[in-house]
Amino acid sequence: MVIWTPVIILGVILGLYELFAIHSDLNFRGSHWLGHGIHAVVLMMIALFAVFNWGSFLEITTLAERGIPFISNVWVGRILIGLILNFKMHGTSAVVHGQLAARGMAEHWTHTLLISALVVTAPLYWPFLEPLLPVWMVF
């Protein structure tokens, strides 16, 4: 069974947090804000889908068939997703202005490590958050 509720809810929350972190660190504005917001939320949902549904993610991406060592271990997969997400965020901050900004996420690992850790550990804290949600948010 595929898990969707935390993927969507946490995807929006963590994706927006990523957007606000990049926005405050790099001070971009205008149409970049919307484009990066959509980018951040959609990729965050993909990462969370992989974290919550590792077996299904392996089947969808055909990674299960390739015989990659340790890939079937859910925690190895979650950590790999966290690392990929971390590098993606640093890459995003590097290309926002076409170069590394004087101050930005490329120089401050705090935001990216926190976001990546929240994604990797999401299945551990989600059972505590879910009961706090209104009934209409849980599907």
PDB file of N, CA and C in Angstrom, residues 24-114:
ATOM      1  N   SER A  24      15.503  33.642   2.155  1.00  0.00           N
ATOM      2  CA  SER A  24      16.136  34.498   3.158  1.00  0.00           C
ATOM      3  C   SER A  24      17.652  34.502   3.014  1.00  0.00           C
ATOM      4  N   ASP A  25      18.226  33.395   2.579  1.00  0.00           N
ATOM      5  CA  ASP A  25      19.676  33.333   2.434  1.00  0.00           C
ATOM      6  C   ASP A  25      20.165  34.054   1.189  1.00  0.00           C
ATOM      7  N   LEU A  26      19.400  34.021   0.106  1.00  0.00           N
ATOM      8  CA  LEU A  26      19.877  34.568  -1.165  1.00  0.00           C
ATOM      9  C   LEU A  26      19.134  35.803  -1.626  1.00  0.00           C
ATOM     10  N   ASN A  27      18.050  36.158  -0.942  1.00  0.00           N
ATOM     11  CA  ASN A  27      17.294  37.364  -1.257  1.00  0.00           C
ATOM     12  C   ASN A  27      16.856  37.455  -2.712  1.00  0.00           C
ATOM     13  N   PHE A  28      16.331  36.369  -3.300  1.00  0.00           N
ATOM     14  CA  PHE A  28      15.796  36.484  -4.649  1.00  0.00           C
ATOM     15  C   PHE A  28      14.329  36.869  -4.565  1.00  0.00           C
ATOM     16  N   ARG A  29      13.834  37.498  -5.627  1.00  0.00           N
ATOM     17  CA  ARG A  29      12.448  37.960  -5.621  1.00  0.00           C
ATOM     18  C   ARG A  29      11.863  37.871  -7.021  1.00  0.00           C
ATOM     19  N   GLY A  30      10.598  38.245  -7.131  1.00  0.00           N
ATOM     20  CA  GLY A  30       9.941  38.228  -8.426  1.00  0.00           C
ATOM     21  C   GLY A  30       9.508  36.835  -8.828  1.00  0.00           C
ATOM     22  N   SER A  31       9.592  36.560 -10.137  1.00  0.00           N
ATOM     23  CA  SER A  31       9.117  35.282 -10.662  1.00  0.00           C
ATOM     24  C   SER A  31       9.963  34.114 -10.175  1.00  0.00           C
ATOM     25  N   HIS A  32      11.183  34.379  -9.765  1.00  0.00           N
ATOM     26  CA  HIS A  32      12.029  33.299  -9.242  1.00  0.00           C
ATOM     27  C   HIS A  32      11.390  32.645  -8.026  1.00  0.00           C
ATOM     28  N   TRP A  33      10.703  33.450  -7.225  1.00  0.00           N
ATOM     29  CA  TRP A  33      10.119  32.938  -6.002  1.00  0.00           C
ATOM     30  C   TRP A  33       9.095  31.854  -6.304  1.00  0.00           C
ATOM     31  N   LEU A  34       8.200  32.097  -7.259  1.00  0.00           N
ATOM     32  CA  LEU A  34       7.174  31.120  -7.617  1.00  0.00           C
ATOM     33  C   LEU A  34       7.799  29.888  -8.265  1.00  0.00           C
ATOM     34  N   GLY A  35       8.716  30.102  -9.197  1.00  0.00           N
ATOM     35  CA  GLY A  35       9.372  28.976  -9.870  1.00  0.00           C
ATOM     36  C   GLY A  35      10.136  28.099  -8.911  1.00  0.00           C
ATOM     37  N   HIS A  36      10.870  28.713  -8.012  1.00  0.00           N
ATOM     38  CA  HIS A  36      11.618  27.927  -7.037  1.00  0.00           C
ATOM     39  C   HIS A  36      10.691  27.299  -6.004  1.00  0.00           C
ATOM     40  N   GLY A  37       9.562  27.946  -5.735  1.00  0.00           N
ATOM     41  CA  GLY A  37       8.591  27.365  -4.800  1.00  0.00           C
ATOM     42  C   GLY A  37       7.992  26.082  -5.350  1.00  0.00           C
ATOM     43  N   ILE A  38       7.597  26.111  -6.606  1.00  0.00           N
ATOM     44  CA  ILE A  38       7.049  24.907  -7.236  1.00  0.00           C
ATOM     45  C   ILE A  38       8.125  23.819  -7.286  1.00  0.00           C
ATOM     46  N   HIS A  39       9.324  24.200  -7.670  1.00  0.00           N
ATOM     47  CA  HIS A  39      10.459  23.270  -7.735  1.00  0.00           C
ATOM     48  C   HIS A  39      10.717  22.637  -6.370  1.00  0.00           C
ATOM     49  N   ALA A  40      10.755  23.464  -5.324  1.00  0.00           N
ATOM     50  CA  ALA A  40      11.060  22.965  -3.986  1.00  0.00           C
ATOM     51  C   ALA A  40       9.988  22.005  -3.483  1.00  0.00           C
ATOM     52  N   VAL A  41       8.721  22.361  -3.648  1.00  0.00           N
ATOM     53  CA  VAL A  41       7.627  21.531  -3.128  1.00  0.00           C
ATOM     54  C   VAL A  41       7.518  20.216  -3.897  1.00  0.00           C
ATOM     55  N   VAL A  42       7.597  20.274  -5.221  1.00  0.00           N
ATOM     56  CA  VAL A  42       7.457  19.048  -6.018  1.00  0.00           C
ATOM     57  C   VAL A  42       8.598  18.080  -5.739  1.00  0.00           C
ATOM     58  N   LEU A  43       9.835  18.579  -5.725  1.00  0.00           N
ATOM     59  CA  LEU A  43      10.959  17.681  -5.455  1.00  0.00           C
ATOM     60  C   LEU A  43      10.960  17.178  -4.013  1.00  0.00           C
ATOM     61  N   MET A  44      10.447  17.994  -3.095  1.00  0.00           N
ATOM     62  CA  MET A  44      10.333  17.541  -1.705  1.00  0.00           C
ATOM     63  C   MET A  44       9.320  16.401  -1.611  1.00  0.00           C
ATOM     64  N   MET A  45       8.221  16.497  -2.361  1.00  0.00           N
ATOM     65  CA  MET A  45       7.228  15.422  -2.359  1.00  0.00           C
ATOM     66  C   MET A  45       7.797  14.148  -2.969  1.00  0.00           C
ATOM     67  N   ILE A  46       8.600  14.274  -4.003  1.00  0.00           N
ATOM     68  CA  ILE A  46       9.233  13.092  -4.601  1.00  0.00           C
ATOM     69  C   ILE A  46      10.172  12.446  -3.590  1.00  0.00           C
ATOM     70  N   ALA A  47      10.956  13.258  -2.897  1.00  0.00           N
ATOM     71  CA  ALA A  47      11.879  12.721  -1.886  1.00  0.00           C
ATOM     72  C   ALA A  47      11.106  12.045  -0.757  1.00  0.00           C
ATOM     73  N   LEU A  48      10.029  12.669  -0.307  1.00  0.00           N
ATOM     74  CA  LEU A  48       9.232  12.067   0.764  1.00  0.00           C
ATOM     75  C   LEU A  48       8.503  10.814   0.299  1.00  0.00           C
ATOM     76  N   PHE A  49       8.062  10.799  -0.958  1.00  0.00           N
ATOM     77  CA  PHE A  49       7.464   9.577  -1.492  1.00  0.00           C
ATOM     78  C   PHE A  49       8.473   8.432  -1.412  1.00  0.00           C
ATOM     79  N   ALA A  50       9.709   8.710  -1.788  1.00  0.00           N
ATOM     80  CA  ALA A  50      10.747   7.681  -1.733  1.00  0.00           C
ATOM     81  C   ALA A  50      11.023   7.248  -0.301  1.00  0.00           C
ATOM     82  N   VAL A  51      11.053   8.201   0.623  1.00  0.00           N
ATOM     83  CA  VAL A  51      11.347   7.882   2.021  1.00  0.00           C
ATOM     84  C   VAL A  51      10.229   7.039   2.645  1.00  0.00           C
ATOM     85  N   PHE A  52       8.979   7.385   2.372  1.00  0.00           N
ATOM     86  CA  PHE A  52       7.851   6.665   2.969  1.00  0.00           C
ATOM     87  C   PHE A  52       7.499   5.380   2.223  1.00  0.00           C
ATOM     88  N   ASN A  53       7.849   5.294   0.970  1.00  0.00           N
ATOM     89  CA  ASN A  53       7.462   4.145   0.137  1.00  0.00           C
ATOM     90  C   ASN A  53       8.682   3.587  -0.587  1.00  0.00           C
ATOM     91  N   TRP A  54       9.713   3.225   0.143  1.00  0.00           N
ATOM     92  CA  TRP A  54      10.975   2.829  -0.464  1.00  0.00           C
ATOM     93  C   TRP A  54      10.816   1.640  -1.412  1.00  0.00           C
ATOM     94  N   GLY A  55      10.073   0.641  -1.023  1.00  0.00           N
ATOM     95  CA  GLY A  55       9.863  -0.524  -1.887  1.00  0.00           C
ATOM     96  C   GLY A  55       9.176  -0.152  -3.194  1.00  0.00           C
ATOM     97  N   SER A  56       8.119   0.640  -3.093  1.00  0.00           N
ATOM     98  CA  SER A  56       7.410   1.089  -4.293  1.00  0.00           C
ATOM     99  C   SER A  56       8.289   1.984  -5.146  1.00  0.00           C
ATOM    100  N   PHE A  57       9.077   2.834  -4.512  1.00  0.00           N
ATOM    101  CA  PHE A  57       9.982   3.722  -5.239  1.00  0.00           C
ATOM    102  C   PHE A  57      11.012   2.911  -6.028  1.00  0.00           C
ATOM    103  N   LEU A  58      11.536   1.858  -5.415  1.00  0.00           N
ATOM    104  CA  LEU A  58      12.502   1.003  -6.111  1.00  0.00           C
ATOM    105  C   LEU A  58      11.857   0.333  -7.324  1.00  0.00           C
ATOM    106  N   GLU A  59      10.606  -0.096  -7.174  1.00  0.00           N
ATOM    107  CA  GLU A  59       9.905  -0.730  -8.294  1.00  0.00           C
ATOM    108  C   GLU A  59       9.615   0.272  -9.412  1.00  0.00           C
ATOM    109  N   ILE A  60       9.155   1.464  -9.049  1.00  0.00           N
ATOM    110  CA  ILE A  60       8.820   2.483 -10.051  1.00  0.00           C
ATOM    111  C   ILE A  60      10.050   2.896 -10.843  1.00  0.00           C
ATOM    112  N   THR A  61      11.161   3.068 -10.156  1.00  0.00           N
ATOM    113  CA  THR A  61      12.384   3.535 -10.814  1.00  0.00           C
ATOM    114  C   THR A  61      13.223   2.391 -11.371  1.00  0.00           C
ATOM    115  N   THR A  62      12.803   1.172 -11.206  1.00  0.00           N
ATOM    116  CA  THR A  62      13.505  -0.050 -11.639  1.00  0.00           C
ATOM    117  C   THR A  62      14.883  -0.200 -11.002  1.00  0.00           C
ATOM    118  N   LEU A  63      15.110   0.455  -9.883  1.00  0.00           N
ATOM    119  CA  LEU A  63      16.383   0.301  -9.182  1.00  0.00           C
ATOM    120  C   LEU A  63      16.492  -1.071  -8.522  1.00  0.00           C
ATOM    121  N   ALA A  64      15.356  -1.672  -8.202  1.00  0.00           N
ATOM    122  CA  ALA A  64      15.366  -2.978  -7.553  1.00  0.00           C
ATOM    123  C   ALA A  64      15.953  -4.048  -8.465  1.00  0.00           C
ATOM    124  N   GLU A  65      15.782  -3.876  -9.764  1.00  0.00           N
ATOM    125  CA  GLU A  65      16.236  -4.876 -10.734  1.00  0.00           C
ATOM    126  C   GLU A  65      17.722  -4.774 -11.051  1.00  0.00           C
ATOM    127  N   ARG A  66      18.361  -3.712 -10.661  1.00  0.00           N
ATOM    128  CA  ARG A  66      19.742  -3.466 -11.066  1.00  0.00           C
ATOM    129  C   ARG A  66      20.785  -4.113 -10.175  1.00  0.00           C
ATOM    130  N   GLY A  67      20.387  -4.671  -9.072  1.00  0.00           N
ATOM    131  CA  GLY A  67      21.315  -5.392  -8.203  1.00  0.00           C
ATOM    132  C   GLY A  67      22.336  -4.498  -7.519  1.00  0.00           C
ATOM    133  N   ILE A  68      21.943  -3.271  -7.176  1.00  0.00           N
ATOM    134  CA  ILE A  68      22.846  -2.355  -6.482  1.00  0.00           C
ATOM    135  C   ILE A  68      22.954  -2.799  -5.026  1.00  0.00           C
ATOM    136  N   PRO A  69      24.193  -2.976  -4.527  1.00  0.00           N
ATOM    137  CA  PRO A  69      24.365  -3.446  -3.146  1.00  0.00           C
ATOM    138  C   PRO A  69      23.721  -2.503  -2.126  1.00  0.00           C
ATOM    139  N   PHE A  70      23.092  -3.079  -1.137  1.00  0.00           N
ATOM    140  CA  PHE A  70      22.493  -2.393   0.006  1.00  0.00           C
ATOM    141  C   PHE A  70      21.287  -1.514  -0.337  1.00  0.00           C
ATOM    142  N   ILE A  71      20.903  -1.426  -1.602  1.00  0.00           N
ATOM    143  CA  ILE A  71      19.829  -0.511  -2.000  1.00  0.00           C
ATOM    144  C   ILE A  71      18.472  -0.940  -1.431  1.00  0.00           C
ATOM    145  N   SER A  72      18.304  -2.209  -1.142  1.00  0.00           N
ATOM    146  CA  SER A  72      17.018  -2.661  -0.618  1.00  0.00           C
ATOM    147  C   SER A  72      16.833  -2.302   0.856  1.00  0.00           C
ATOM    148  N   ASN A  73      17.908  -1.934   1.550  1.00  0.00           N
ATOM    149  CA  ASN A  73      17.809  -1.513   2.944  1.00  0.00           C
ATOM    150  C   ASN A  73      17.153  -0.138   2.993  1.00  0.00           C
ATOM    151  N   VAL A  74      16.041  -0.027   3.698  1.00  0.00           N
ATOM    152  CA  VAL A  74      15.256   1.204   3.706  1.00  0.00           C
ATOM    153  C   VAL A  74      16.050   2.378   4.286  1.00  0.00           C
ATOM    154  N   TRP A  75      16.882   2.148   5.293  1.00  0.00           N
ATOM    155  CA  TRP A  75      17.644   3.258   5.878  1.00  0.00           C
ATOM    156  C   TRP A  75      18.778   3.712   4.979  1.00  0.00           C
ATOM    157  N   VAL A  76      19.380   2.806   4.261  1.00  0.00           N
ATOM    158  CA  VAL A  76      20.380   3.208   3.264  1.00  0.00           C
ATOM    159  C   VAL A  76      19.709   4.075   2.214  1.00  0.00           C
ATOM    160  N   GLY A  77      18.536   3.672   1.770  1.00  0.00           N
ATOM    161  CA  GLY A  77      17.795   4.454   0.789  1.00  0.00           C
ATOM    162  C   GLY A  77      17.419   5.828   1.305  1.00  0.00           C
ATOM    163  N   ARG A  78      16.940   5.898   2.545  1.00  0.00           N
ATOM    164  CA  ARG A  78      16.555   7.188   3.117  1.00  0.00           C
ATOM    165  C   ARG A  78      17.755   8.128   3.229  1.00  0.00           C
ATOM    166  N   ILE A  79      18.879   7.586   3.654  1.00  0.00           N
ATOM    167  CA  ILE A  79      20.086   8.414   3.773  1.00  0.00           C
ATOM    168  C   ILE A  79      20.554   8.879   2.396  1.00  0.00           C
ATOM    169  N   LEU A  80      20.469   8.003   1.397  1.00  0.00           N
ATOM    170  CA  LEU A  80      20.822   8.416   0.032  1.00  0.00           C
ATOM    171  C   LEU A  80      19.906   9.533  -0.460  1.00  0.00           C
ATOM    172  N   ILE A  81      18.618   9.416  -0.181  1.00  0.00           N
ATOM    173  CA  ILE A  81      17.670  10.460  -0.567  1.00  0.00           C
ATOM    174  C   ILE A  81      18.026  11.762   0.140  1.00  0.00           C
ATOM    175  N   GLY A  82      18.373  11.690   1.423  1.00  0.00           N
ATOM    176  CA  GLY A  82      18.777  12.889   2.164  1.00  0.00           C
ATOM    177  C   GLY A  82      20.016  13.538   1.576  1.00  0.00           C
ATOM    178  N   LEU A  83      20.996  12.735   1.193  1.00  0.00           N
ATOM    179  CA  LEU A  83      22.214  13.280   0.584  1.00  0.00           C
ATOM    180  C   LEU A  83      21.921  13.921  -0.766  1.00  0.00           C
ATOM    181  N   ILE A  84      21.120  13.248  -1.580  1.00  0.00           N
ATOM    182  CA  ILE A  84      20.754  13.798  -2.885  1.00  0.00           C
ATOM    183  C   ILE A  84      19.989  15.107  -2.704  1.00  0.00           C
ATOM    184  N   LEU A  85      19.067  15.140  -1.756  1.00  0.00           N
ATOM    185  CA  LEU A  85      18.294  16.343  -1.488  1.00  0.00           C
ATOM    186  C   LEU A  85      19.199  17.481  -1.019  1.00  0.00           C
ATOM    187  N   ASN A  86      20.176  17.151  -0.186  1.00  0.00           N
ATOM    188  CA  ASN A  86      21.112  18.158   0.303  1.00  0.00           C
ATOM    189  C   ASN A  86      21.908  18.768  -0.841  1.00  0.00           C
ATOM    190  N   PHE A  87      22.436  17.931  -1.726  1.00  0.00           N
ATOM    191  CA  PHE A  87      23.195  18.442  -2.871  1.00  0.00           C
ATOM    192  C   PHE A  87      22.294  19.229  -3.829  1.00  0.00           C
ATOM    193  N   LYS A  88      21.037  18.802  -3.957  1.00  0.00           N
ATOM    194  CA  LYS A  88      20.086  19.532  -4.810  1.00  0.00           C
ATOM    195  C   LYS A  88      19.852  20.930  -4.266  1.00  0.00           C
ATOM    196  N   MET A  89      19.693  21.051  -2.950  1.00  0.00           N
ATOM    197  CA  MET A  89      19.467  22.368  -2.359  1.00  0.00           C
ATOM    198  C   MET A  89      20.681  23.267  -2.528  1.00  0.00           C
ATOM    199  N   HIS A  90      21.869  22.706  -2.365  1.00  0.00           N
ATOM    200  CA  HIS A  90      23.081  23.504  -2.563  1.00  0.00           C
ATOM    201  C   HIS A  90      23.230  23.896  -4.026  1.00  0.00           C
ATOM    202  N   GLY A  91      22.885  23.002  -4.923  1.00  0.00           N
ATOM    203  CA  GLY A  91      22.918  23.330  -6.344  1.00  0.00           C
ATOM    204  C   GLY A  91      21.942  24.427  -6.689  1.00  0.00           C
ATOM    205  N   THR A  92      20.755  24.368  -6.086  1.00  0.00           N
ATOM    206  CA  THR A  92      19.749  25.400  -6.318  1.00  0.00           C
ATOM    207  C   THR A  92      20.253  26.753  -5.841  1.00  0.00           C
ATOM    208  N   SER A  93      20.849  26.776  -4.663  1.00  0.00           N
ATOM    209  CA  SER A  93      21.339  28.053  -4.147  1.00  0.00           C
ATOM    210  C   SER A  93      22.493  28.575  -4.994  1.00  0.00           C
ATOM    211  N   ALA A  94      23.247  27.681  -5.611  1.00  0.00           N
ATOM    212  CA  ALA A  94      24.375  28.110  -6.438  1.00  0.00           C
ATOM    213  C   ALA A  94      23.929  28.714  -7.759  1.00  0.00           C
ATOM    214  N   VAL A  95      22.793  28.270  -8.290  1.00  0.00           N
ATOM    215  CA  VAL A  95      22.364  28.762  -9.598  1.00  0.00           C
ATOM    216  C   VAL A  95      21.278  29.827  -9.537  1.00  0.00           C
ATOM    217  N   VAL A  96      20.836  30.182  -8.351  1.00  0.00           N
ATOM    218  CA  VAL A  96      19.794  31.205  -8.244  1.00  0.00           C
ATOM    219  C   VAL A  96      20.250  32.493  -8.918  1.00  0.00           C
ATOM    220  N   HIS A  97      21.481  32.880  -8.684  1.00  0.00           N
ATOM    221  CA  HIS A  97      22.024  34.081  -9.317  1.00  0.00           C
ATOM    222  C   HIS A  97      23.083  33.739 -10.360  1.00  0.00           C
ATOM    223  N   GLY A  98      23.225  32.480 -10.697  1.00  0.00           N
ATOM    224  CA  GLY A  98      24.212  32.083 -11.687  1.00  0.00           C
ATOM    225  C   GLY A  98      25.604  31.938 -11.115  1.00  0.00           C
ATOM    226  N   GLN A  99      25.742  32.195  -9.853  1.00  0.00           N
ATOM    227  CA  GLN A  99      27.039  32.048  -9.196  1.00  0.00           C
ATOM    228  C   GLN A  99      26.793  31.876  -7.704  1.00  0.00           C
ATOM    229  N   LEU A 100      27.813  31.530  -6.974  1.00  0.00           N
ATOM    230  CA  LEU A 100      27.670  31.422  -5.533  1.00  0.00           C
ATOM    231  C   LEU A 100      27.488  32.816  -4.953  1.00  0.00           C
ATOM    232  N   ALA A 101      26.500  32.952  -4.120  1.00  0.00           N
ATOM    233  CA  ALA A 101      26.222  34.254  -3.526  1.00  0.00           C
ATOM    234  C   ALA A 101      27.197  34.527  -2.394  1.00  0.00           C
ATOM    235  N   ALA A 102      27.321  35.800  -2.039  1.00  0.00           N
ATOM    236  CA  ALA A 102      28.214  36.167  -0.947  1.00  0.00           C
ATOM    237  C   ALA A 102      27.750  35.532   0.353  1.00  0.00           C
ATOM    238  N   ARG A 103      26.457  35.515   0.534  1.00  0.00           N
ATOM    239  CA  ARG A 103      25.912  34.769   1.670  1.00  0.00           C
ATOM    240  C   ARG A 103      24.803  33.910   1.109  1.00  0.00           C
ATOM    241  N   GLY A 104      24.799  32.682   1.472  1.00  0.00           N
ATOM    242  CA  GLY A 104      23.786  31.792   0.919  1.00  0.00           C
ATOM    243  C   GLY A 104      23.932  30.402   1.481  1.00  0.00           C
ATOM    244  N   MET A 105      23.069  29.519   1.008  1.00  0.00           N
ATOM    245  CA  MET A 105      23.065  28.166   1.534  1.00  0.00           C
ATOM    246  C   MET A 105      24.329  27.409   1.157  1.00  0.00           C
ATOM    247  N   ALA A 106      25.036  27.840   0.112  1.00  0.00           N
ATOM    248  CA  ALA A 106      26.264  27.172  -0.264  1.00  0.00           C
ATOM    249  C   ALA A 106      27.308  27.320   0.825  1.00  0.00           C
ATOM    250  N   GLU A 107      27.194  28.348   1.628  1.00  0.00           N
ATOM    251  CA  GLU A 107      28.155  28.568   2.698  1.00  0.00           C
ATOM    252  C   GLU A 107      27.595  28.199   4.065  1.00  0.00           C
ATOM    253  N   HIS A 108      26.293  28.045   4.173  1.00  0.00           N
ATOM    254  CA  HIS A 108      25.667  27.718   5.454  1.00  0.00           C
ATOM    255  C   HIS A 108      24.938  26.385   5.321  1.00  0.00           C
ATOM    256  N   TRP A 109      25.484  25.378   5.929  1.00  0.00           N
ATOM    257  CA  TRP A 109      24.921  24.034   5.821  1.00  0.00           C
ATOM    258  C   TRP A 109      23.771  23.811   6.794  1.00  0.00           C
ATOM    259  N   THR A 110      23.517  24.747   7.663  1.00  0.00           N
ATOM    260  CA  THR A 110      22.514  24.545   8.703  1.00  0.00           C
ATOM    261  C   THR A 110      21.139  24.236   8.123  1.00  0.00           C
ATOM    262  N   HIS A 111      20.674  25.065   7.199  1.00  0.00           N
ATOM    263  CA  HIS A 111      19.344  24.859   6.626  1.00  0.00           C
ATOM    264  C   HIS A 111      19.255  23.538   5.875  1.00  0.00           C
ATOM    265  N   THR A 112      20.223  23.257   5.042  1.00  0.00           N
ATOM    266  CA  THR A 112      20.133  22.053   4.219  1.00  0.00           C
ATOM    267  C   THR A 112      20.249  20.792   5.059  1.00  0.00           C
ATOM    268  N   LEU A 113      21.107  20.801   6.059  1.00  0.00           N
ATOM    269  CA  LEU A 113      21.217  19.622   6.923  1.00  0.00           C
ATOM    270  C   LEU A 113      19.935  19.409   7.724  1.00  0.00           C
ATOM    271  N   LEU A 114      19.341  20.491   8.202  1.00  0.00           N
ATOM    272  CA  LEU A 114      18.092  20.374   8.957  1.00  0.00           C
ATOM    273  C   LEU A 114      16.971  19.833   8.075  1.00  0.00           C
TER     274      LEU A 114
END
